[in-house]
Coordinates of C-alpha atoms in Angstrom, one line a residue:
M1 CA 136.1 -30.9 48.4
T2 CA 134.8 -33.9 48.2
A3 CA 134.8 -35.5 44.7
P4 CA 132.8 -38.5 43.8
K5 CA 134.4 -41.8 43.0
L6 CA 134.1 -42.9 38.9
A7 CA 134.4 -46.8 37.6
L8 CA 134.3 -47.9 34.6
T9 CA 131.1 -50.4 34.3
E10 CA 129.5 -52.4 31.8
G11 CA 126.7 -53.4 33.9
D12 CA 122.6 -54.1 32.3
L13 CA 121.4 -51.2 33.1
S14 CA 118.0 -52.0 33.2
T15 CA 118.9 -53.5 36.7
T16 CA 121.9 -52.2 37.9
A17 CA 121.1 -50.5 41.0
A18 CA 121.5 -46.6 40.9
D19 CA 119.9 -43.4 42.1
A20 CA 119.7 -42.1 38.4
V21 CA 121.3 -42.7 34.7
V22 CA 122.5 -40.0 32.6
V23 CA 121.3 -40.0 28.4
G24 CA 122.7 -37.7 26.7
T25 CA 120.5 -35.2 24.0
L26 CA 120.6 -34.0 21.0
Q27 CA 119.2 -31.2 18.4
G28 CA 119.7 -33.6 15.3
A29 CA 117.8 -32.5 11.5
D30 CA 114.4 -33.9 12.2
G31 CA 114.7 -33.2 16.4
L32 CA 115.0 -34.4 19.3
E33 CA 117.5 -37.3 19.0
L34 CA 119.5 -39.7 21.5
A35 CA 123.0 -39.7 21.8
P36 CA 125.0 -43.1 21.7
G37 CA 125.3 -44.7 24.9
A38 CA 121.9 -44.7 25.8
E39 CA 120.2 -47.4 24.0
A40 CA 119.9 -49.6 27.2
V41 CA 117.5 -47.4 28.5
A42 CA 114.9 -46.4 25.1
A43 CA 114.9 -50.2 25.1
A44 CA 113.7 -50.0 28.5
F45 CA 110.6 -47.6 28.1
D46 CA 109.7 -49.6 25.3
G47 CA 110.9 -47.3 22.9
A48 CA 108.9 -44.6 24.1
L49 CA 111.7 -42.3 25.8
L50 CA 111.9 -39.8 23.2
D51 CA 108.4 -39.5 23.0
V52 CA 108.5 -38.9 26.4
L53 CA 111.2 -36.7 26.6
G54 CA 109.2 -34.3 23.3
T55 CA 106.4 -34.2 25.8
L56 CA 108.7 -32.5 29.0
R57 CA 109.6 -30.4 25.6
A58 CA 112.9 -31.2 25.3
S59 CA 115.2 -30.2 22.7
G60 CA 118.4 -31.6 23.7
K61 CA 120.2 -28.0 23.2
A62 CA 123.5 -27.7 25.3
D63 CA 123.6 -27.8 29.3
E64 CA 119.8 -28.4 28.8
L65 CA 118.5 -30.5 31.7
V66 CA 115.2 -33.0 31.7
K67 CA 113.9 -35.1 34.7
V68 CA 111.9 -38.2 33.4
P69 CA 110.5 -40.8 36.2
T70 CA 111.6 -44.5 35.4
F71 CA 108.7 -46.1 37.6
G72 CA 109.9 -49.1 37.4
K73 CA 110.9 -49.7 33.8
I74 CA 114.7 -49.7 35.4
A75 CA 116.5 -50.4 38.8
A76 CA 116.9 -46.5 38.8
P77 CA 114.5 -44.5 39.4
L78 CA 115.3 -41.7 37.5
V79 CA 116.6 -40.6 34.2
L80 CA 118.3 -37.8 33.4
A81 CA 118.5 -36.4 29.8
V82 CA 120.9 -33.4 29.3
G83 CA 121.5 -31.6 26.8
L84 CA 124.7 -32.0 24.0
G85 CA 124.0 -29.5 21.4
K86 CA 123.8 -29.7 17.5
S87 CA 124.4 -33.1 16.3
A88 CA 127.1 -33.6 14.1
E89 CA 128.1 -36.5 11.2
S90 CA 131.5 -37.2 13.1
G91 CA 129.2 -37.3 16.7
P92 CA 129.0 -35.2 19.6
S93 CA 132.7 -34.1 20.6
E94 CA 134.4 -34.0 23.4
E95 CA 133.8 -30.8 25.2
Q96 CA 129.7 -31.5 24.5
V97 CA 130.1 -34.0 27.0
R98 CA 132.1 -32.9 29.2
R99 CA 129.7 -29.6 29.5
A100 CA 126.8 -32.1 29.2
S101 CA 128.6 -34.7 32.4
G102 CA 129.3 -31.5 34.1
V103 CA 126.1 -30.5 33.7
A104 CA 124.2 -33.7 35.1
A105 CA 126.5 -33.9 38.4
R106 CA 125.7 -30.4 39.5
A107 CA 122.1 -32.1 39.3
L108 CA 122.7 -35.1 41.2
G109 CA 123.7 -33.6 43.9
G110 CA 123.0 -35.0 47.5
K111 CA 122.7 -38.8 45.1
K112 CA 125.1 -41.6 46.6
R113 CA 124.9 -43.6 43.3
A114 CA 124.9 -42.5 39.2
I115 CA 125.8 -44.4 35.6
N116 CA 126.9 -41.7 33.1
T117 CA 126.1 -43.5 29.5
L118 CA 127.4 -40.3 27.9
A119 CA 131.1 -42.3 28.7
A120 CA 130.2 -44.3 25.6
L121 CA 131.4 -41.3 23.3
H122 CA 133.8 -40.2 25.5
V123 CA 135.3 -42.0 28.6
G124 CA 138.0 -39.1 29.4
A125 CA 135.7 -36.3 28.8
A126 CA 132.7 -37.9 31.2
A127 CA 135.0 -38.7 33.5
E128 CA 136.1 -34.5 33.1
G129 CA 132.7 -33.4 33.1
T130 CA 131.9 -35.2 35.4
L131 CA 134.1 -33.8 38.4
L132 CA 133.9 -30.6 37.0
G133 CA 130.9 -30.0 37.4
A134 CA 130.9 -32.0 40.8
Y135 CA 133.0 -29.7 41.7
S136 CA 131.9 -26.1 44.8
F137 CA 134.2 -25.1 47.5
T138 CA 132.7 -24.7 51.5
E139 CA 135.4 -24.0 53.1
Y140 CA 134.1 -20.9 54.8
K141 CA 130.8 -22.2 55.3
S142 CA 128.9 -23.9 57.9
D143 CA 126.2 -25.1 56.4
K144 CA 128.4 -27.5 53.6
G145 CA 124.9 -28.6 51.7
E146 CA 124.5 -32.4 50.6
G147 CA 127.9 -32.6 49.3
P148 CA 128.6 -33.8 45.2
V149 CA 127.0 -37.2 44.6
A150 CA 129.0 -40.7 46.1
K151 CA 130.2 -42.3 42.8
V152 CA 129.7 -42.2 38.9
D153 CA 130.0 -45.3 36.9
L154 CA 130.7 -44.5 33.7
H155 CA 129.2 -47.2 31.0
A156 CA 132.0 -47.6 29.0
A157 CA 133.8 -50.9 28.3
G158 CA 136.5 -52.0 31.2
S159 CA 140.0 -51.4 27.8
K160 CA 143.4 -50.6 29.1
E161 CA 142.3 -47.7 26.8
N162 CA 139.2 -46.7 28.6
K163 CA 140.9 -47.1 32.0
A164 CA 144.2 -45.0 31.4
A165 CA 142.3 -41.9 29.6
L166 CA 139.8 -42.5 32.8
K167 CA 143.1 -42.0 34.8
A168 CA 144.8 -39.0 33.2
A169 CA 140.5 -36.9 33.4
V170 CA 140.8 -38.5 37.5
A171 CA 144.1 -36.2 37.2
I172 CA 143.4 -33.9 35.0
A173 CA 140.7 -32.7 36.7
E174 CA 142.1 -33.4 40.0
S175 CA 144.4 -30.5 39.2
V176 CA 141.7 -27.8 38.7
A177 CA 139.9 -28.6 41.6
I178 CA 143.3 -27.9 43.4
A179 CA 143.7 -24.1 41.1
R180 CA 140.2 -23.4 42.0
D181 CA 140.7 -23.6 45.7
F182 CA 143.3 -21.1 45.8
I183 CA 141.2 -19.3 44.1
N184 CA 138.5 -19.1 45.9
T185 CA 140.0 -18.4 49.0
P186 CA 140.1 -15.4 50.4
P187 CA 142.6 -13.3 50.2
N188 CA 143.2 -12.6 54.1
D189 CA 144.2 -15.7 54.6
L190 CA 145.8 -16.4 51.0
Y191 CA 148.5 -14.2 51.1
P192 CA 152.9 -14.2 49.6
A193 CA 153.4 -15.7 52.8
S194 CA 150.6 -18.3 52.8
F195 CA 150.0 -18.9 49.2
A196 CA 153.8 -19.7 49.1
D197 CA 153.3 -22.4 52.1
R198 CA 150.5 -23.7 50.6
A199 CA 152.0 -24.4 47.3
A200 CA 155.6 -26.1 48.9
K201 CA 153.5 -28.6 50.4
L202 CA 151.3 -29.6 47.7
A203 CA 154.4 -29.6 45.4
T204 CA 156.8 -31.1 48.1
A205 CA 154.0 -33.9 48.7
A206 CA 154.6 -34.8 44.8
G207 CA 158.2 -34.9 45.1
L208 CA 158.7 -31.7 43.6
D209 CA 161.8 -29.8 44.2
V210 CA 161.0 -26.7 46.1
E211 CA 163.2 -22.7 46.3
I212 CA 161.2 -20.3 48.1
L213 CA 162.3 -17.4 48.1
D214 CA 162.0 -14.6 50.4
E215 CA 162.1 -10.6 51.0
K216 CA 165.5 -10.5 52.1
A217 CA 167.4 -12.8 49.6
L218 CA 164.4 -11.6 46.5
K219 CA 166.3 -7.9 47.5
K220 CA 170.3 -9.9 47.7
Q221 CA 169.6 -11.5 44.2
G222 CA 168.1 -7.5 42.3
F223 CA 164.4 -8.4 41.7
G224 CA 163.4 -5.1 41.7
G225 CA 159.9 -6.1 40.2
I226 CA 158.2 -7.9 42.6
L227 CA 159.9 -5.9 45.5
G228 CA 159.1 -3.0 43.7
V229 CA 154.6 -4.4 43.3
G230 CA 154.7 -6.0 47.1
V231 CA 156.2 -3.7 48.8
G232 CA 153.2 -1.2 49.7
S233 CA 151.9 -4.3 52.1
T234 CA 152.8 -5.6 55.3
R235 CA 152.8 -9.2 53.8
Q236 CA 155.9 -8.8 51.4
P237 CA 156.1 -11.0 48.6
R238 CA 158.1 -14.0 47.2
L239 CA 158.8 -15.9 44.0
V240 CA 158.1 -19.7 44.5
R241 CA 160.5 -22.6 42.0
I242 CA 159.5 -25.7 41.7
S243 CA 161.0 -27.8 39.7
Y244 CA 160.7 -31.4 37.9
K245 CA 162.3 -33.8 36.1
G246 CA 160.6 -37.0 33.9
T247 CA 163.1 -39.9 33.4
K248 CA 164.5 -39.5 29.5
A249 CA 163.4 -35.1 28.8
V250 CA 163.5 -34.6 25.5
K251 CA 162.7 -30.7 26.0
K252 CA 163.0 -28.8 28.3
V253 CA 159.7 -26.5 29.5
A254 CA 160.0 -23.1 31.6
L255 CA 155.9 -22.0 33.6
V256 CA 155.5 -19.0 34.7
G257 CA 151.8 -17.2 36.7
K258 CA 150.8 -14.0 38.3
G259 CA 150.1 -14.0 41.7
I260 CA 149.4 -10.9 42.7
T261 CA 146.8 -12.2 45.7
F262 CA 145.0 -9.2 45.9
D263 CA 145.0 -6.4 43.3
T264 CA 143.6 -2.5 45.0
G265 CA 145.5 -1.0 41.7
G266 CA 147.7 0.8 44.3
I267 CA 148.3 4.6 44.0
S268 CA 147.0 4.3 40.8
I269 CA 143.3 2.4 42.8
K270 CA 140.6 0.5 41.7
P271 CA 136.4 1.8 41.9
A272 CA 135.7 -0.4 44.4
A273 CA 132.7 -1.5 42.5
G274 CA 134.2 -5.3 41.7
M275 CA 137.2 -4.9 44.0
D276 CA 136.3 -8.1 45.7
E277 CA 136.6 -10.3 42.2
M278 CA 140.5 -9.4 42.5
T279 CA 141.1 -12.3 44.4
S280 CA 141.1 -14.1 41.2
D281 CA 144.3 -12.3 40.1
M282 CA 146.4 -15.4 41.7
S283 CA 144.4 -17.7 39.4
G284 CA 147.7 -17.9 37.1
A285 CA 149.7 -18.7 39.7
A286 CA 147.1 -21.0 41.1
A287 CA 147.1 -22.6 37.8
I288 CA 151.0 -23.1 37.3
V289 CA 151.2 -24.7 41.1
A290 CA 148.2 -27.0 40.1
T291 CA 150.0 -28.3 37.1
M292 CA 153.7 -28.6 38.2
V293 CA 151.7 -31.3 40.6
L294 CA 149.6 -32.4 37.6
A295 CA 153.1 -33.0 35.6
A296 CA 154.1 -35.0 38.7
K297 CA 150.9 -37.5 38.5
L298 CA 151.1 -38.0 35.2
K299 CA 154.7 -38.1 34.4
Y300 CA 155.9 -36.9 31.4
P301 CA 159.2 -37.0 29.6
L302 CA 159.5 -32.8 30.4
E303 CA 162.0 -31.2 32.0
I304 CA 159.8 -28.4 33.8
I305 CA 160.9 -25.3 36.0
A306 CA 158.0 -23.5 37.1
S307 CA 158.7 -19.3 38.5
I308 CA 156.1 -18.2 40.3
P309 CA 155.9 -14.2 41.2
M310 CA 153.7 -13.8 44.7
A311 CA 152.6 -10.1 45.7
E312 CA 150.2 -8.0 46.7
N313 CA 149.7 -4.9 45.6
M314 CA 148.7 -2.2 47.8
P315 CA 149.1 1.4 48.1
S316 CA 150.8 2.7 52.1
G317 CA 152.8 4.9 52.8
D318 CA 155.5 2.6 51.7
A319 CA 153.9 1.8 48.3
Y320 CA 155.6 2.4 44.7
R321 CA 153.7 5.7 43.2
P322 CA 153.2 6.7 39.7
G323 CA 156.7 8.1 38.6
D324 CA 159.0 6.0 40.2
V325 CA 161.5 3.8 38.4
L326 CA 162.3 0.0 38.8
T327 CA 165.8 -1.9 37.9
M328 CA 163.9 -5.6 37.2
Y329 CA 165.9 -8.6 37.4
G330 CA 168.4 -8.7 34.8
G331 CA 169.3 -5.2 34.8
K332 CA 166.3 -3.5 32.9
T333 CA 164.7 -0.3 33.7
V334 CA 161.1 0.3 34.1
E335 CA 159.0 4.1 34.6
V336 CA 156.0 3.1 36.7
L337 CA 153.6 5.3 35.1
N338 CA 150.0 3.2 36.8
T339 CA 150.4 0.6 39.8
D340 CA 147.1 -1.1 38.6
A341 CA 149.7 -2.4 35.3
E342 CA 151.3 -4.6 38.8
G343 CA 151.9 -8.0 37.0
R344 CA 153.9 -7.2 34.1
L345 CA 156.3 -5.5 36.9
I346 CA 156.1 -9.1 38.8
L347 CA 155.7 -11.5 35.7
S348 CA 158.9 -9.9 34.2
D349 CA 161.6 -10.3 37.0
A350 CA 160.1 -13.7 37.2
I351 CA 160.2 -14.6 32.9
V352 CA 164.2 -14.0 33.5
R353 CA 165.2 -15.6 35.9
A354 CA 163.1 -18.2 33.7
C355 CA 165.1 -17.6 30.7
E356 CA 168.5 -18.3 32.6
D357 CA 167.2 -22.0 33.4
G358 CA 167.9 -22.1 29.6
P359 CA 164.3 -23.5 28.4
D360 CA 162.9 -24.8 24.6
Y361 CA 159.3 -22.4 25.6
L362 CA 158.2 -20.8 28.0
I363 CA 154.3 -20.4 29.2
E364 CA 153.3 -17.3 30.9
T365 CA 149.9 -16.8 32.3
A366 CA 148.3 -13.6 33.8
T367 CA 144.9 -12.2 34.7
L368 CA 146.9 -9.2 33.5
T369 CA 144.4 -7.0 31.2
G370 CA 140.3 -5.9 31.4
A371 CA 141.5 -5.1 27.9
Q372 CA 141.8 -8.9 27.6
V373 CA 137.8 -9.2 28.9
V374 CA 136.9 -6.0 25.9
A375 CA 139.0 -8.0 23.0
L376 CA 137.2 -11.4 24.4
G377 CA 134.9 -11.8 26.8
K378 CA 135.0 -13.7 29.7
R379 CA 134.9 -16.7 28.2
T380 CA 137.3 -16.9 25.8
S381 CA 142.0 -16.2 26.5
G382 CA 144.4 -14.9 24.2
V383 CA 147.0 -16.0 23.5
M384 CA 150.2 -13.9 22.3
G385 CA 154.1 -15.0 21.4
S386 CA 156.2 -16.8 19.6
D387 CA 153.3 -17.0 16.5
E388 CA 154.1 -20.8 15.8
F389 CA 154.0 -21.8 19.0
R390 CA 151.5 -19.6 19.9
D391 CA 148.8 -20.4 16.9
R392 CA 149.8 -24.4 18.6
V393 CA 149.2 -22.9 22.2
A394 CA 146.1 -21.7 21.0
A395 CA 144.7 -24.4 18.8
I396 CA 145.3 -26.5 21.4
G397 CA 143.5 -24.6 24.5
T398 CA 139.7 -24.7 21.7
A399 CA 139.9 -28.5 21.5
V400 CA 140.6 -29.5 25.1
G401 CA 137.2 -26.4 26.1
E402 CA 139.3 -23.6 26.8
S403 CA 138.8 -21.1 24.2
A404 CA 142.0 -19.4 23.0
W405 CA 142.1 -16.5 20.4
P406 CA 145.5 -16.3 19.1
M407 CA 146.9 -12.6 19.1
P408 CA 148.6 -10.1 16.7
L409 CA 152.2 -8.0 18.5
P410 CA 151.7 -4.9 16.3
E411 CA 155.6 -3.8 16.3
E412 CA 154.5 -0.1 16.0
L413 CA 153.1 0.1 19.0
R414 CA 156.5 -1.0 20.3
A415 CA 157.2 2.6 20.6
D416 CA 154.7 3.6 23.0
L417 CA 156.6 1.5 25.3
D418 CA 158.9 4.3 25.6
S419 CA 159.7 5.7 28.2
R420 CA 162.1 9.2 29.0
L421 CA 163.6 7.8 31.9
A422 CA 164.2 4.2 32.2
D423 CA 164.3 1.5 29.1
L424 CA 160.7 0.8 28.9
A425 CA 157.5 2.4 30.3
N426 CA 154.5 0.0 31.8
V427 CA 152.5 1.2 30.3
T428 CA 151.9 2.9 26.9
G429 CA 150.2 7.3 27.2
H430 CA 146.9 6.2 25.4
R431 CA 144.3 3.0 25.5
W432 CA 143.9 1.6 22.6
G433 CA 145.1 -2.9 21.7
G434 CA 146.1 -2.1 26.2
M435 CA 146.4 -6.4 25.9
L436 CA 148.6 -6.3 23.0
A437 CA 151.1 -3.7 24.5
A438 CA 151.4 -6.0 27.7
G439 CA 152.4 -8.8 25.8
L440 CA 154.9 -6.6 24.3
F441 CA 156.1 -5.5 27.5
L442 CA 156.1 -8.9 28.4
R443 CA 158.6 -9.5 25.2
E444 CA 161.0 -7.3 26.7
F445 CA 162.6 -9.7 29.4
V446 CA 162.2 -13.2 27.0
A447 CA 165.3 -14.5 25.8
E448 CA 166.4 -15.0 22.3
G449 CA 165.9 -18.6 20.7
V450 CA 163.2 -19.3 23.1
Q451 CA 159.7 -19.8 21.6
W452 CA 157.0 -18.4 24.8
A453 CA 153.4 -17.9 24.8
H454 CA 151.4 -15.5 27.7
I455 CA 147.8 -16.5 27.8
D456 CA 145.8 -13.2 28.9
I457 CA 143.5 -15.1 31.3
A458 CA 142.4 -12.4 32.7
G459 CA 138.3 -13.4 32.2
P460 CA 138.2 -17.1 31.9
A461 CA 139.9 -17.7 35.4
F462 CA 137.3 -16.4 37.1
H463 CA 133.6 -17.2 36.7
T464 CA 131.2 -14.4 38.2
G465 CA 127.2 -15.4 36.8
G466 CA 125.1 -18.6 37.2
P467 CA 126.7 -22.6 36.7
Y468 CA 126.9 -23.9 33.2
G469 CA 128.2 -26.9 31.6
Y470 CA 130.8 -27.6 34.6
T471 CA 131.5 -25.1 34.9
A472 CA 130.9 -22.9 38.7
K473 CA 130.9 -19.6 39.6
G474 CA 134.3 -18.6 41.1
G475 CA 137.9 -19.6 40.1
T476 CA 137.9 -22.1 36.8
G477 CA 141.1 -23.4 36.6
V478 CA 141.9 -22.5 33.4
P479 CA 143.7 -22.8 31.4
V480 CA 145.2 -26.0 33.5
R481 CA 143.8 -28.1 30.8
T482 CA 145.6 -25.6 28.4
I483 CA 149.0 -26.3 29.7
A484 CA 149.0 -29.7 30.3
A485 CA 147.8 -30.6 26.7
V486 CA 150.7 -28.9 24.9
L487 CA 152.6 -29.7 27.4
A488 CA 151.5 -33.6 26.7
D489 CA 152.1 -32.2 22.9
I490 CA 155.0 -31.1 23.0
A491 CA 156.4 -34.4 25.1
A492 CA 154.9 -36.3 22.2
N493 CA 156.2 -34.0 18.9
G494 CA 158.9 -31.7 20.8

């Protein structure tokens, strides 16, 4: 993806040449308000900009976009007034700025240069929103369209703090784009072997250590969950291990992400309607690969090791069946009652392997259960795990704009995973608490003493509706920003 170039600027808005100037509007207690940063533009309109916007029925609500020609009052021919939503005493939040900047960036497609005054509120949020809002995936289109705006000047002081915020925001947005690109790549091109190779190429270029276990190595080492799920496809599974060690590492963190490159449901086949969306069933793995690249860029003082299982869940004469018993990595046995509950099988292998590295924390993410969408909708992730760390991850995720909610692991559901044949079954015999039961299943494979969090992103990982804020249709890159913020928090606070 071609991304806009960003720069900090303090130039005179009335005389700076640009195709458009972005200003923010707010829903104030007494009606429409201009957001801080728009003062120079308002002055050029002799104080009449609010009246003009009111005439055009601007309300300041979130995601609203109103275009106002300047008629030569400033050098730029166009003002884009983008809604931030309700005004608060503390001023617009970072997420409000991020979303509004995303809306503006999408409207600026094909332009050469724009100025974003929202950076006066939050430089990092304005930068992230601009880059994420400008994102589009055109790899497979004959007509690539006009492309994103070429350059966006962020109207804010060029202070050391702002420069650091801009640098971090660009790195984060680039990593989210990496995850989005992986998710949006169709499964005929992104399958376990090619996914592993692409991940290794990115990681190696970032200076990370990479190990790829193919089907022979997986069999030799006893990864029964990954092999069981992947055996039905001619495109054999992989386990990718990526390692990073920062200077003066204060903690060791394990990352795990589900990499089902396409999920038919296997023998327990899914309905045809909507099955195409299962190209996104590797969103957790995409997020973990992207986060590892980001860790190398931002140089966290941590040791981080990612274990990323990749498989394709297909029905065939070789596929695993309901009723099979798999011996997982580490020795536990699992009775398969539903081959469409495959993600927890490959994740369990990876979790056990990750725990062998002796991490202080383990973060795992997956498009794991339809029950997550039923419980929390399409935009809020469910977070399970160790109580304190679970709450910490959920709070941080929500703070960076990736809505997350802490969920319990009720002990009464654990007995429903008992198997008559094996150590446990991969599903319960009922539909109640499906997201929570999946979390309980994964807990069985987490080593004693490891603080862990499981982030179910079944809904948030893939957006099927029209674009909003900085989110386009298709892969969203959730929860890259959450995990990045958690890693930064661990680095700062242990």
